[in-house]
């Protein structure tokens, strides 16, 4: 228990009255004793007559789902079973990785025998499970002189999922075909699965491999097969959670951006009529979800990815590609979400990806190294700055060399800013299938 500002005000008034009694020759000692006895007695009475902890009950909202890097409302309820209206301030347990949008805990008047909702907004900075155990209440006494406190056990485990609240935005863009940049639709569809649609006369520029020689002999002119891209095909997302994805960009890890992008891409794939699968790997394959569709499949992806953590191991691309080829016999699109800090880290990817390409169509999505680009463009003030800049530019050139090597092998690849990672992946999917 503590005292209120009203009690401190009474103490100040007593001090003034006592001083005036002393100044004008009155019995200031008697006044001091009387005044202190009066306000102490009132404080004790307030503490006795004011409702205690037993007059309150607390429960939480059953919704235990929160979203990473987004504002989330946490709600709980306080019931006052006393006969008096009380001014109650409620405060939840503070945990690391949860940033409050407002520091001041909410305060409400709770009338007799009614339950009042308390809520506050948080922005989680980490995915995973987090246990909240207690709620703290403080309320003012009936005379306004004391403040009482109580702690209530009210456990709940919140699951912080990747932020997919803006899925509707991507779905709308998909419907309107607005994700593609202007003039960037002529992308070669290397190795795509096609279904026969119809026959048509040959026109200059058609692929000779599409000539239907039987129909050509019958019609006495060149006839080609017309194909449409195969629908309901598998689309795999391979998510590297090794060391390069543990670095931070803009206050968040690269892996967090990649996980959000994986869920968004999987949703767009399903919206387009294809099936989305997932494989999470580092030095070994950690999770595998076969291609599927529907709400249950989407929930399975969420449950798998919300607690995925990065580590310091190097990704075993060869092992992951072999597992995928063993599990997935049908030709599939395979989006590989990865990155590298040094060219040596990309060597295994380049050396093993042709094995994957024999069975599937791989597309590699890299995350732009913003720090490296900033160093390469930084102004030179000292000799040391020049050395850093030149070194950064060498690394840039080596990094571009990896991209060119993949392109020369017929492997589509994209380098994207972290904030645009999901858009880059969805763009490339539309380019390849649209």
PDB file of C-alpha atoms in Angstrom, residues 92-348:
ATOM      1  CA  UNK A  92       0.425  -6.632 -17.555  1.00  0.00           C
ATOM      2  CA  UNK A  93       3.723  -8.365 -17.049  1.00  0.00           C
ATOM      3  CA  UNK A  94       6.537  -6.766 -19.045  1.00  0.00           C
ATOM      4  CA  UNK A  95       8.572  -9.088 -21.209  1.00  0.00           C
ATOM      5  CA  UNK A  96      11.590  -8.563 -23.383  1.00  0.00           C
ATOM      6  CA  UNK A  97      10.904  -8.301 -27.138  1.00  0.00           C
ATOM      7  CA  UNK A  98       7.540  -6.579 -26.559  1.00  0.00           C
ATOM      8  CA  UNK A  99       7.594  -2.835 -27.165  1.00  0.00           C
ATOM      9  CA  UNK A 100       4.672  -0.870 -25.727  1.00  0.00           C
ATOM     10  CA  UNK A 101       3.143   1.795 -27.941  1.00  0.00           C
ATOM     11  CA  UNK A 102       2.152   3.713 -24.769  1.00  0.00           C
ATOM     12  CA  UNK A 103       4.147   3.572 -21.563  1.00  0.00           C
ATOM     13  CA  UNK A 104       1.290   4.564 -19.237  1.00  0.00           C
ATOM     14  CA  UNK A 105      -0.820   1.552 -18.132  1.00  0.00           C
ATOM     15  CA  UNK A 106      -4.578   1.908 -18.787  1.00  0.00           C
ATOM     16  CA  UNK A 107      -6.839   3.225 -16.005  1.00  0.00           C
ATOM     17  CA  UNK A 108     -10.594   2.598 -15.819  1.00  0.00           C
ATOM     18  CA  UNK A 109     -13.475   3.172 -13.435  1.00  0.00           C
ATOM     19  CA  UNK A 110     -14.846  -0.256 -12.544  1.00  0.00           C
ATOM     20  CA  UNK A 111     -18.391  -0.044 -11.211  1.00  0.00           C
ATOM     21  CA  UNK A 112     -19.768  -2.521  -8.631  1.00  0.00           C
ATOM     22  CA  UNK A 113     -20.274  -6.100  -9.824  1.00  0.00           C
ATOM     23  CA  UNK A 114     -19.267  -5.363 -13.415  1.00  0.00           C
ATOM     24  CA  UNK A 115     -16.401  -6.491 -15.616  1.00  0.00           C
ATOM     25  CA  UNK A 116     -14.355  -3.952 -17.546  1.00  0.00           C
ATOM     26  CA  UNK A 117     -12.043  -4.549 -20.491  1.00  0.00           C
ATOM     27  CA  UNK A 118      -8.447  -3.330 -20.316  1.00  0.00           C
ATOM     28  CA  UNK A 119      -6.224  -3.361 -23.372  1.00  0.00           C
ATOM     29  CA  UNK A 120      -2.902  -2.084 -24.615  1.00  0.00           C
ATOM     30  CA  UNK A 121      -0.889  -2.351 -27.833  1.00  0.00           C
ATOM     31  CA  UNK A 122       2.487  -4.019 -28.243  1.00  0.00           C
ATOM     32  CA  UNK A 123       4.872  -4.547 -31.148  1.00  0.00           C
ATOM     33  CA  UNK A 124       6.717  -7.893 -30.825  1.00  0.00           C
ATOM     34  CA  UNK A 125      10.288  -7.819 -32.094  1.00  0.00           C
ATOM     35  CA  UNK A 126      10.747 -11.585 -32.039  1.00  0.00           C
ATOM     36  CA  UNK A 127       8.777 -14.603 -33.200  1.00  0.00           C
ATOM     37  CA  UNK A 128       8.059 -17.614 -30.992  1.00  0.00           C
ATOM     38  CA  UNK A 129       6.190 -18.504 -27.799  1.00  0.00           C
ATOM     39  CA  UNK A 130       6.162 -16.157 -24.814  1.00  0.00           C
ATOM     40  CA  UNK A 131       4.578 -16.850 -21.426  1.00  0.00           C
ATOM     41  CA  UNK A 132       2.791 -14.026 -19.599  1.00  0.00           C
ATOM     42  CA  UNK A 133       2.110 -15.068 -16.020  1.00  0.00           C
ATOM     43  CA  UNK A 134       0.813 -12.142 -13.955  1.00  0.00           C
ATOM     44  CA  UNK A 135      -1.373  -9.044 -14.069  1.00  0.00           C
ATOM     45  CA  UNK A 136      -0.902  -6.215 -11.588  1.00  0.00           C
ATOM     46  CA  UNK A 137      -3.699  -3.967 -10.278  1.00  0.00           C
ATOM     47  CA  UNK A 138      -3.621  -0.773  -8.281  1.00  0.00           C
ATOM     48  CA  UNK A 139      -6.661   1.153  -7.138  1.00  0.00           C
ATOM     49  CA  UNK A 140      -7.416   4.226  -5.070  1.00  0.00           C
ATOM     50  CA  UNK A 141      -9.137   3.962  -1.675  1.00  0.00           C
ATOM     51  CA  UNK A 142     -12.666   5.209  -1.089  1.00  0.00           C
ATOM     52  CA  UNK A 143     -11.407   8.320   0.737  1.00  0.00           C
ATOM     53  CA  UNK A 144      -8.770   8.968  -1.910  1.00  0.00           C
ATOM     54  CA  UNK A 145      -5.870   8.723   0.546  1.00  0.00           C
ATOM     55  CA  UNK A 146      -4.364   5.280  -0.022  1.00  0.00           C
ATOM     56  CA  UNK A 147      -3.442   3.181  -3.022  1.00  0.00           C
ATOM     57  CA  UNK A 148      -3.760  -0.577  -2.820  1.00  0.00           C
ATOM     58  CA  UNK A 149      -1.893  -3.123  -4.935  1.00  0.00           C
ATOM     59  CA  UNK A 150      -2.526  -6.720  -5.906  1.00  0.00           C
ATOM     60  CA  UNK A 151      -0.902  -9.303  -8.138  1.00  0.00           C
ATOM     61  CA  UNK A 152      -2.992 -11.923  -9.908  1.00  0.00           C
ATOM     62  CA  UNK A 153      -1.779 -15.147 -11.479  1.00  0.00           C
ATOM     63  CA  UNK A 154      -3.204 -15.063 -15.001  1.00  0.00           C
ATOM     64  CA  UNK A 155      -0.980 -17.205 -17.221  1.00  0.00           C
ATOM     65  CA  UNK A 156      -1.165 -17.375 -20.987  1.00  0.00           C
ATOM     66  CA  UNK A 157       1.281 -18.360 -23.719  1.00  0.00           C
ATOM     67  CA  UNK A 158       1.214 -15.985 -26.660  1.00  0.00           C
ATOM     68  CA  UNK A 159       2.389 -17.226 -30.034  1.00  0.00           C
ATOM     69  CA  UNK A 160       4.036 -14.550 -32.137  1.00  0.00           C
ATOM     70  CA  UNK A 161       3.527 -15.491 -35.771  1.00  0.00           C
ATOM     71  CA  UNK A 162       5.151 -13.957 -38.855  1.00  0.00           C
ATOM     72  CA  UNK A 163       3.317 -10.847 -39.970  1.00  0.00           C
ATOM     73  CA  UNK A 164       0.902 -11.860 -42.701  1.00  0.00           C
ATOM     74  CA  UNK A 165      -1.739  -9.241 -41.996  1.00  0.00           C
ATOM     75  CA  UNK A 166      -1.171  -7.611 -45.386  1.00  0.00           C
ATOM     76  CA  UNK A 167      -1.927 -10.775 -47.360  1.00  0.00           C
ATOM     77  CA  UNK A 168      -5.065  -9.150 -48.742  1.00  0.00           C
ATOM     78  CA  UNK A 169      -2.864  -6.475 -50.369  1.00  0.00           C
ATOM     79  CA  UNK A 170      -0.848  -9.092 -52.237  1.00  0.00           C
ATOM     80  CA  UNK A 171      -3.984 -10.989 -53.249  1.00  0.00           C
ATOM     81  CA  UNK A 172      -5.481  -7.813 -54.677  1.00  0.00           C
ATOM     82  CA  UNK A 173      -2.287  -7.056 -56.552  1.00  0.00           C
ATOM     83  CA  UNK A 174      -2.284 -10.593 -57.932  1.00  0.00           C
ATOM     84  CA  UNK A 175      -5.859 -10.204 -59.198  1.00  0.00           C
ATOM     85  CA  UNK A 176      -5.000  -6.901 -60.868  1.00  0.00           C
ATOM     86  CA  UNK A 177      -1.569  -8.101 -62.047  1.00  0.00           C
ATOM     87  CA  UNK A 178      -0.021  -4.939 -60.577  1.00  0.00           C
ATOM     88  CA  UNK A 179       3.066  -6.437 -58.988  1.00  0.00           C
ATOM     89  CA  UNK A 180       5.037  -6.699 -62.203  1.00  0.00           C
ATOM     90  CA  UNK A 181       7.186  -3.719 -63.150  1.00  0.00           C
ATOM     91  CA  UNK A 182       6.373  -2.140 -66.498  1.00  0.00           C
ATOM     92  CA  UNK A 183       8.238  -3.744 -69.398  1.00  0.00           C
ATOM     93  CA  UNK A 184       9.510  -6.675 -67.333  1.00  0.00           C
ATOM     94  CA  UNK A 185       7.149  -9.424 -68.422  1.00  0.00           C
ATOM     95  CA  UNK A 186       9.281 -11.131 -71.053  1.00  0.00           C
ATOM     96  CA  UNK A 187      10.988 -13.599 -68.750  1.00  0.00           C
ATOM     97  CA  UNK A 188      12.130 -16.926 -70.166  1.00  0.00           C
ATOM     98  CA  UNK A 189      10.307 -19.772 -68.480  1.00  0.00           C
ATOM     99  CA  UNK A 190      13.216 -22.211 -68.251  1.00  0.00           C
ATOM    100  CA  UNK A 191      12.077 -25.758 -67.610  1.00  0.00           C
ATOM    101  CA  UNK A 192       8.461 -24.925 -66.830  1.00  0.00           C
ATOM    102  CA  UNK A 193       5.830 -27.655 -66.980  1.00  0.00           C
ATOM    103  CA  UNK A 194       3.413 -27.212 -69.885  1.00  0.00           C
ATOM    104  CA  UNK A 195       0.171 -28.862 -70.932  1.00  0.00           C
ATOM    105  CA  UNK A 196      -0.921 -29.247 -74.581  1.00  0.00           C
ATOM    106  CA  UNK A 197      -3.725 -26.836 -75.457  1.00  0.00           C
ATOM    107  CA  UNK A 198      -4.222 -26.772 -79.268  1.00  0.00           C
ATOM    108  CA  UNK A 199      -2.605 -26.627 -82.722  1.00  0.00           C
ATOM    109  CA  UNK A 200      -1.950 -23.474 -84.740  1.00  0.00           C
ATOM    110  CA  UNK A 201      -0.024 -22.425 -87.877  1.00  0.00           C
ATOM    111  CA  UNK A 202       3.655 -21.695 -87.515  1.00  0.00           C
ATOM    112  CA  UNK A 203       4.669 -18.021 -87.387  1.00  0.00           C
ATOM    113  CA  UNK A 204       8.159 -16.619 -87.666  1.00  0.00           C
ATOM    114  CA  UNK A 205       9.954 -16.774 -84.336  1.00  0.00           C
ATOM    115  CA  UNK A 206       8.221 -19.926 -83.032  1.00  0.00           C
ATOM    116  CA  UNK A 207      10.373 -22.557 -81.406  1.00  0.00           C
ATOM    117  CA  UNK A 208      11.153 -25.308 -83.964  1.00  0.00           C
ATOM    118  CA  UNK A 209      10.889 -27.856 -81.167  1.00  0.00           C
ATOM    119  CA  UNK A 210       7.145 -27.153 -80.989  1.00  0.00           C
ATOM    120  CA  UNK A 211       6.512 -28.182 -84.608  1.00  0.00           C
ATOM    121  CA  UNK A 212       3.999 -31.013 -84.846  1.00  0.00           C
ATOM    122  CA  UNK A 213       5.373 -32.984 -87.800  1.00  0.00           C
ATOM    123  CA  UNK A 214       2.353 -35.254 -88.205  1.00  0.00           C
ATOM    124  CA  UNK A 215      -0.021 -32.284 -88.390  1.00  0.00           C
ATOM    125  CA  UNK A 216       2.443 -30.512 -90.705  1.00  0.00           C
ATOM    126  CA  UNK A 217       2.434 -33.462 -93.136  1.00  0.00           C
ATOM    127  CA  UNK A 218      -1.339 -33.661 -93.011  1.00  0.00           C
ATOM    128  CA  UNK A 219      -1.944 -29.942 -93.586  1.00  0.00           C
ATOM    129  CA  UNK A 220       1.012 -29.465 -95.943  1.00  0.00           C
ATOM    130  CA  UNK A 221       2.174 -26.463 -93.941  1.00  0.00           C
ATOM    131  CA  UNK A 222       4.063 -25.947 -90.709  1.00  0.00           C
ATOM    132  CA  UNK A 223       1.879 -26.550 -87.646  1.00  0.00           C
ATOM    133  CA  UNK A 224       3.057 -26.026 -84.068  1.00  0.00           C
ATOM    134  CA  UNK A 225       1.727 -27.222 -80.748  1.00  0.00           C
ATOM    135  CA  UNK A 226       0.287 -24.547 -78.505  1.00  0.00           C
ATOM    136  CA  UNK A 227       0.855 -25.078 -74.786  1.00  0.00           C
ATOM    137  CA  UNK A 228      -0.411 -23.526 -71.603  1.00  0.00           C
ATOM    138  CA  UNK A 229       1.496 -23.465 -68.360  1.00  0.00           C
ATOM    139  CA  UNK A 230       0.656 -26.429 -66.194  1.00  0.00           C
ATOM    140  CA  UNK A 231      -1.667 -25.559 -63.337  1.00  0.00           C
ATOM    141  CA  UNK A 232      -1.980 -27.131 -59.922  1.00  0.00           C
ATOM    142  CA  UNK A 233       1.761 -27.721 -59.946  1.00  0.00           C
ATOM    143  CA  UNK A 234       3.959 -27.970 -56.850  1.00  0.00           C
ATOM    144  CA  UNK A 235       5.871 -24.880 -55.761  1.00  0.00           C
ATOM    145  CA  UNK A 236       8.493 -25.473 -53.082  1.00  0.00           C
ATOM    146  CA  UNK A 237      10.025 -22.846 -50.827  1.00  0.00           C
ATOM    147  CA  UNK A 238      13.472 -23.763 -49.522  1.00  0.00           C
ATOM    148  CA  UNK A 239      14.331 -21.578 -46.551  1.00  0.00           C
ATOM    149  CA  UNK A 240      17.972 -21.314 -45.504  1.00  0.00           C
ATOM    150  CA  UNK A 241      18.228 -20.587 -41.760  1.00  0.00           C
ATOM    151  CA  UNK A 242      22.021 -20.742 -41.565  1.00  0.00           C
ATOM    152  CA  UNK A 243      24.552 -18.112 -40.609  1.00  0.00           C
ATOM    153  CA  UNK A 244      24.073 -15.600 -43.487  1.00  0.00           C
ATOM    154  CA  UNK A 245      20.378 -15.256 -42.585  1.00  0.00           C
ATOM    155  CA  UNK A 246      21.195 -14.401 -38.963  1.00  0.00           C
ATOM    156  CA  UNK A 247      22.467 -10.904 -39.780  1.00  0.00           C
ATOM    157  CA  UNK A 248      20.252  -7.909 -39.097  1.00  0.00           C
ATOM    158  CA  UNK A 249      18.859  -5.394 -41.561  1.00  0.00           C
ATOM    159  CA  UNK A 250      16.931  -2.376 -40.310  1.00  0.00           C
ATOM    160  CA  UNK A 251      16.715  -3.764 -36.784  1.00  0.00           C
ATOM    161  CA  UNK A 252      15.368  -7.179 -37.812  1.00  0.00           C
ATOM    162  CA  UNK A 253      17.071 -10.358 -38.933  1.00  0.00           C
ATOM    163  CA  UNK A 254      17.157 -11.355 -42.565  1.00  0.00           C
ATOM    164  CA  UNK A 255      15.437 -14.597 -41.589  1.00  0.00           C
ATOM    165  CA  UNK A 256      12.388 -12.696 -40.326  1.00  0.00           C
ATOM    166  CA  UNK A 257      11.933 -11.009 -43.688  1.00  0.00           C
ATOM    167  CA  UNK A 258      12.432 -14.339 -45.446  1.00  0.00           C
ATOM    168  CA  UNK A 259       9.829 -16.109 -43.286  1.00  0.00           C
ATOM    169  CA  UNK A 260       7.251 -13.414 -43.965  1.00  0.00           C
ATOM    170  CA  UNK A 261       8.018 -13.684 -47.674  1.00  0.00           C
ATOM    171  CA  UNK A 262       7.687 -17.481 -47.558  1.00  0.00           C
ATOM    172  CA  UNK A 263       4.195 -17.306 -46.066  1.00  0.00           C
ATOM    173  CA  UNK A 264       3.082 -14.584 -48.477  1.00  0.00           C
ATOM    174  CA  UNK A 265       4.440 -16.474 -51.484  1.00  0.00           C
ATOM    175  CA  UNK A 266       2.779 -19.699 -50.306  1.00  0.00           C
ATOM    176  CA  UNK A 267      -0.543 -17.891 -50.048  1.00  0.00           C
ATOM    177  CA  UNK A 268      -0.210 -16.369 -53.527  1.00  0.00           C
ATOM    178  CA  UNK A 269       0.740 -19.787 -54.918  1.00  0.00           C
ATOM    179  CA  UNK A 270      -2.430 -21.286 -53.431  1.00  0.00           C
ATOM    180  CA  UNK A 271      -4.535 -18.378 -54.678  1.00  0.00           C
ATOM    181  CA  UNK A 272      -3.219 -19.095 -58.182  1.00  0.00           C
ATOM    182  CA  UNK A 273      -4.312 -22.721 -58.028  1.00  0.00           C
ATOM    183  CA  UNK A 274      -0.883 -24.232 -57.359  1.00  0.00           C
ATOM    184  CA  UNK A 275       0.298 -26.175 -54.324  1.00  0.00           C
ATOM    185  CA  UNK A 276       2.924 -24.766 -51.946  1.00  0.00           C
ATOM    186  CA  UNK A 277       5.480 -26.863 -50.076  1.00  0.00           C
ATOM    187  CA  UNK A 278       8.187 -25.920 -47.591  1.00  0.00           C
ATOM    188  CA  UNK A 279      11.622 -27.129 -46.587  1.00  0.00           C
ATOM    189  CA  UNK A 280      13.653 -25.490 -43.807  1.00  0.00           C
ATOM    190  CA  UNK A 281      17.347 -26.328 -43.738  1.00  0.00           C
ATOM    191  CA  UNK A 282      20.754 -25.330 -42.440  1.00  0.00           C
ATOM    192  CA  UNK A 283      23.451 -27.988 -42.070  1.00  0.00           C
ATOM    193  CA  UNK A 284      20.566 -30.475 -42.292  1.00  0.00           C
ATOM    194  CA  UNK A 285      16.898 -30.453 -43.235  1.00  0.00           C
ATOM    195  CA  UNK A 286      14.937 -29.293 -40.173  1.00  0.00           C
ATOM    196  CA  UNK A 287      11.356 -29.287 -41.458  1.00  0.00           C
ATOM    197  CA  UNK A 288       9.497 -30.492 -44.493  1.00  0.00           C
ATOM    198  CA  UNK A 289       5.882 -29.876 -45.503  1.00  0.00           C
ATOM    199  CA  UNK A 290       4.602 -31.520 -48.671  1.00  0.00           C
ATOM    200  CA  UNK A 291       2.867 -29.282 -51.210  1.00  0.00           C
ATOM    201  CA  UNK A 292      -0.750 -28.591 -50.372  1.00  0.00           C
ATOM    202  CA  UNK A 293      -3.570 -26.092 -50.259  1.00  0.00           C
ATOM    203  CA  UNK A 294      -6.344 -24.915 -47.969  1.00  0.00           C
ATOM    204  CA  UNK A 295      -6.678 -23.424 -44.495  1.00  0.00           C
ATOM    205  CA  UNK A 296      -5.283 -26.467 -42.681  1.00  0.00           C
ATOM    206  CA  UNK A 297      -2.168 -26.423 -44.874  1.00  0.00           C
ATOM    207  CA  UNK A 298      -1.704 -22.678 -44.305  1.00  0.00           C
ATOM    208  CA  UNK A 299      -1.958 -23.204 -40.535  1.00  0.00           C
ATOM    209  CA  UNK A 300       0.628 -25.975 -40.763  1.00  0.00           C
ATOM    210  CA  UNK A 301       3.021 -23.574 -42.487  1.00  0.00           C
ATOM    211  CA  UNK A 302       2.401 -20.945 -39.795  1.00  0.00           C
ATOM    212  CA  UNK A 303       2.940 -23.412 -36.958  1.00  0.00           C
ATOM    213  CA  UNK A 304       6.184 -24.576 -38.532  1.00  0.00           C
ATOM    214  CA  UNK A 305       7.636 -21.141 -39.196  1.00  0.00           C
ATOM    215  CA  UNK A 306       6.616 -19.050 -36.197  1.00  0.00           C
ATOM    216  CA  UNK A 307       9.314 -20.488 -33.918  1.00  0.00           C
ATOM    217  CA  UNK A 308      12.079 -21.113 -36.488  1.00  0.00           C
ATOM    218  CA  UNK A 309      15.394 -19.684 -35.287  1.00  0.00           C
ATOM    219  CA  UNK A 310      18.578 -18.933 -37.190  1.00  0.00           C
ATOM    220  CA  UNK A 311      21.902 -20.473 -36.213  1.00  0.00           C
ATOM    221  CA  UNK A 312      25.570 -20.101 -37.023  1.00  0.00           C
ATOM    222  CA  UNK A 313      25.927 -23.179 -39.219  1.00  0.00           C
ATOM    223  CA  UNK A 314      26.564 -23.143 -42.952  1.00  0.00           C
ATOM    224  CA  UNK A 315      23.690 -24.283 -45.130  1.00  0.00           C
ATOM    225  CA  UNK A 316      24.105 -27.719 -46.726  1.00  0.00           C
ATOM    226  CA  UNK A 317      22.585 -27.016 -50.144  1.00  0.00           C
ATOM    227  CA  UNK A 318      23.612 -30.347 -51.577  1.00  0.00           C
ATOM    228  CA  UNK A 319      21.933 -32.273 -48.782  1.00  0.00           C
ATOM    229  CA  UNK A 320      18.764 -30.176 -48.991  1.00  0.00           C
ATOM    230  CA  UNK A 321      18.558 -30.594 -52.777  1.00  0.00           C
ATOM    231  CA  UNK A 322      18.988 -34.372 -52.511  1.00  0.00           C
ATOM    232  CA  UNK A 323      16.223 -34.640 -49.902  1.00  0.00           C
ATOM    233  CA  UNK A 324      13.917 -32.543 -52.057  1.00  0.00           C
ATOM    234  CA  UNK A 325      14.569 -34.652 -55.145  1.00  0.00           C
ATOM    235  CA  UNK A 326      13.921 -37.828 -53.138  1.00  0.00           C
ATOM    236  CA  UNK A 327      10.645 -36.528 -51.695  1.00  0.00           C
ATOM    237  CA  UNK A 328       9.327 -34.649 -54.746  1.00  0.00           C
ATOM    238  CA  UNK A 329       9.308 -36.681 -57.956  1.00  0.00           C
ATOM    239  CA  UNK A 330       7.081 -34.349 -59.949  1.00  0.00           C
ATOM    240  CA  UNK A 331       8.809 -31.386 -61.584  1.00  0.00           C
ATOM    241  CA  UNK A 332       8.313 -28.298 -59.416  1.00  0.00           C
ATOM    242  CA  UNK A 333       9.175 -24.665 -59.067  1.00  0.00           C
ATOM    243  CA  UNK A 334      11.673 -24.313 -56.223  1.00  0.00           C
ATOM    244  CA  UNK A 335      12.201 -20.903 -54.634  1.00  0.00           C
ATOM    245  CA  UNK A 336      15.410 -20.807 -52.599  1.00  0.00           C
ATOM    246  CA  UNK A 337      15.500 -18.028 -49.981  1.00  0.00           C
ATOM    247  CA  UNK A 338      19.130 -17.553 -49.020  1.00  0.00           C
ATOM    248  CA  UNK A 339      22.044 -15.142 -48.946  1.00  0.00           C
ATOM    249  CA  UNK A 340      25.822 -15.047 -48.561  1.00  0.00           C
ATOM    250  CA  UNK A 341      28.312 -12.616 -47.094  1.00  0.00           C
ATOM    251  CA  UNK A 342      31.391 -14.009 -48.823  1.00  0.00           C
ATOM    252  CA  UNK A 343      31.646 -15.591 -52.289  1.00  0.00           C
ATOM    253  CA  UNK A 344      32.968 -18.776 -50.690  1.00  0.00           C
ATOM    254  CA  UNK A 345      29.622 -19.216 -48.942  1.00  0.00           C
ATOM    255  CA  UNK A 346      27.852 -19.361 -52.309  1.00  0.00           C
ATOM    256  CA  UNK A 347      30.224 -21.944 -53.774  1.00  0.00           C
ATOM    257  CA  UNK A 348      28.218 -24.939 -52.552  1.00  0.00           C
TER     258      UNK A 348
END
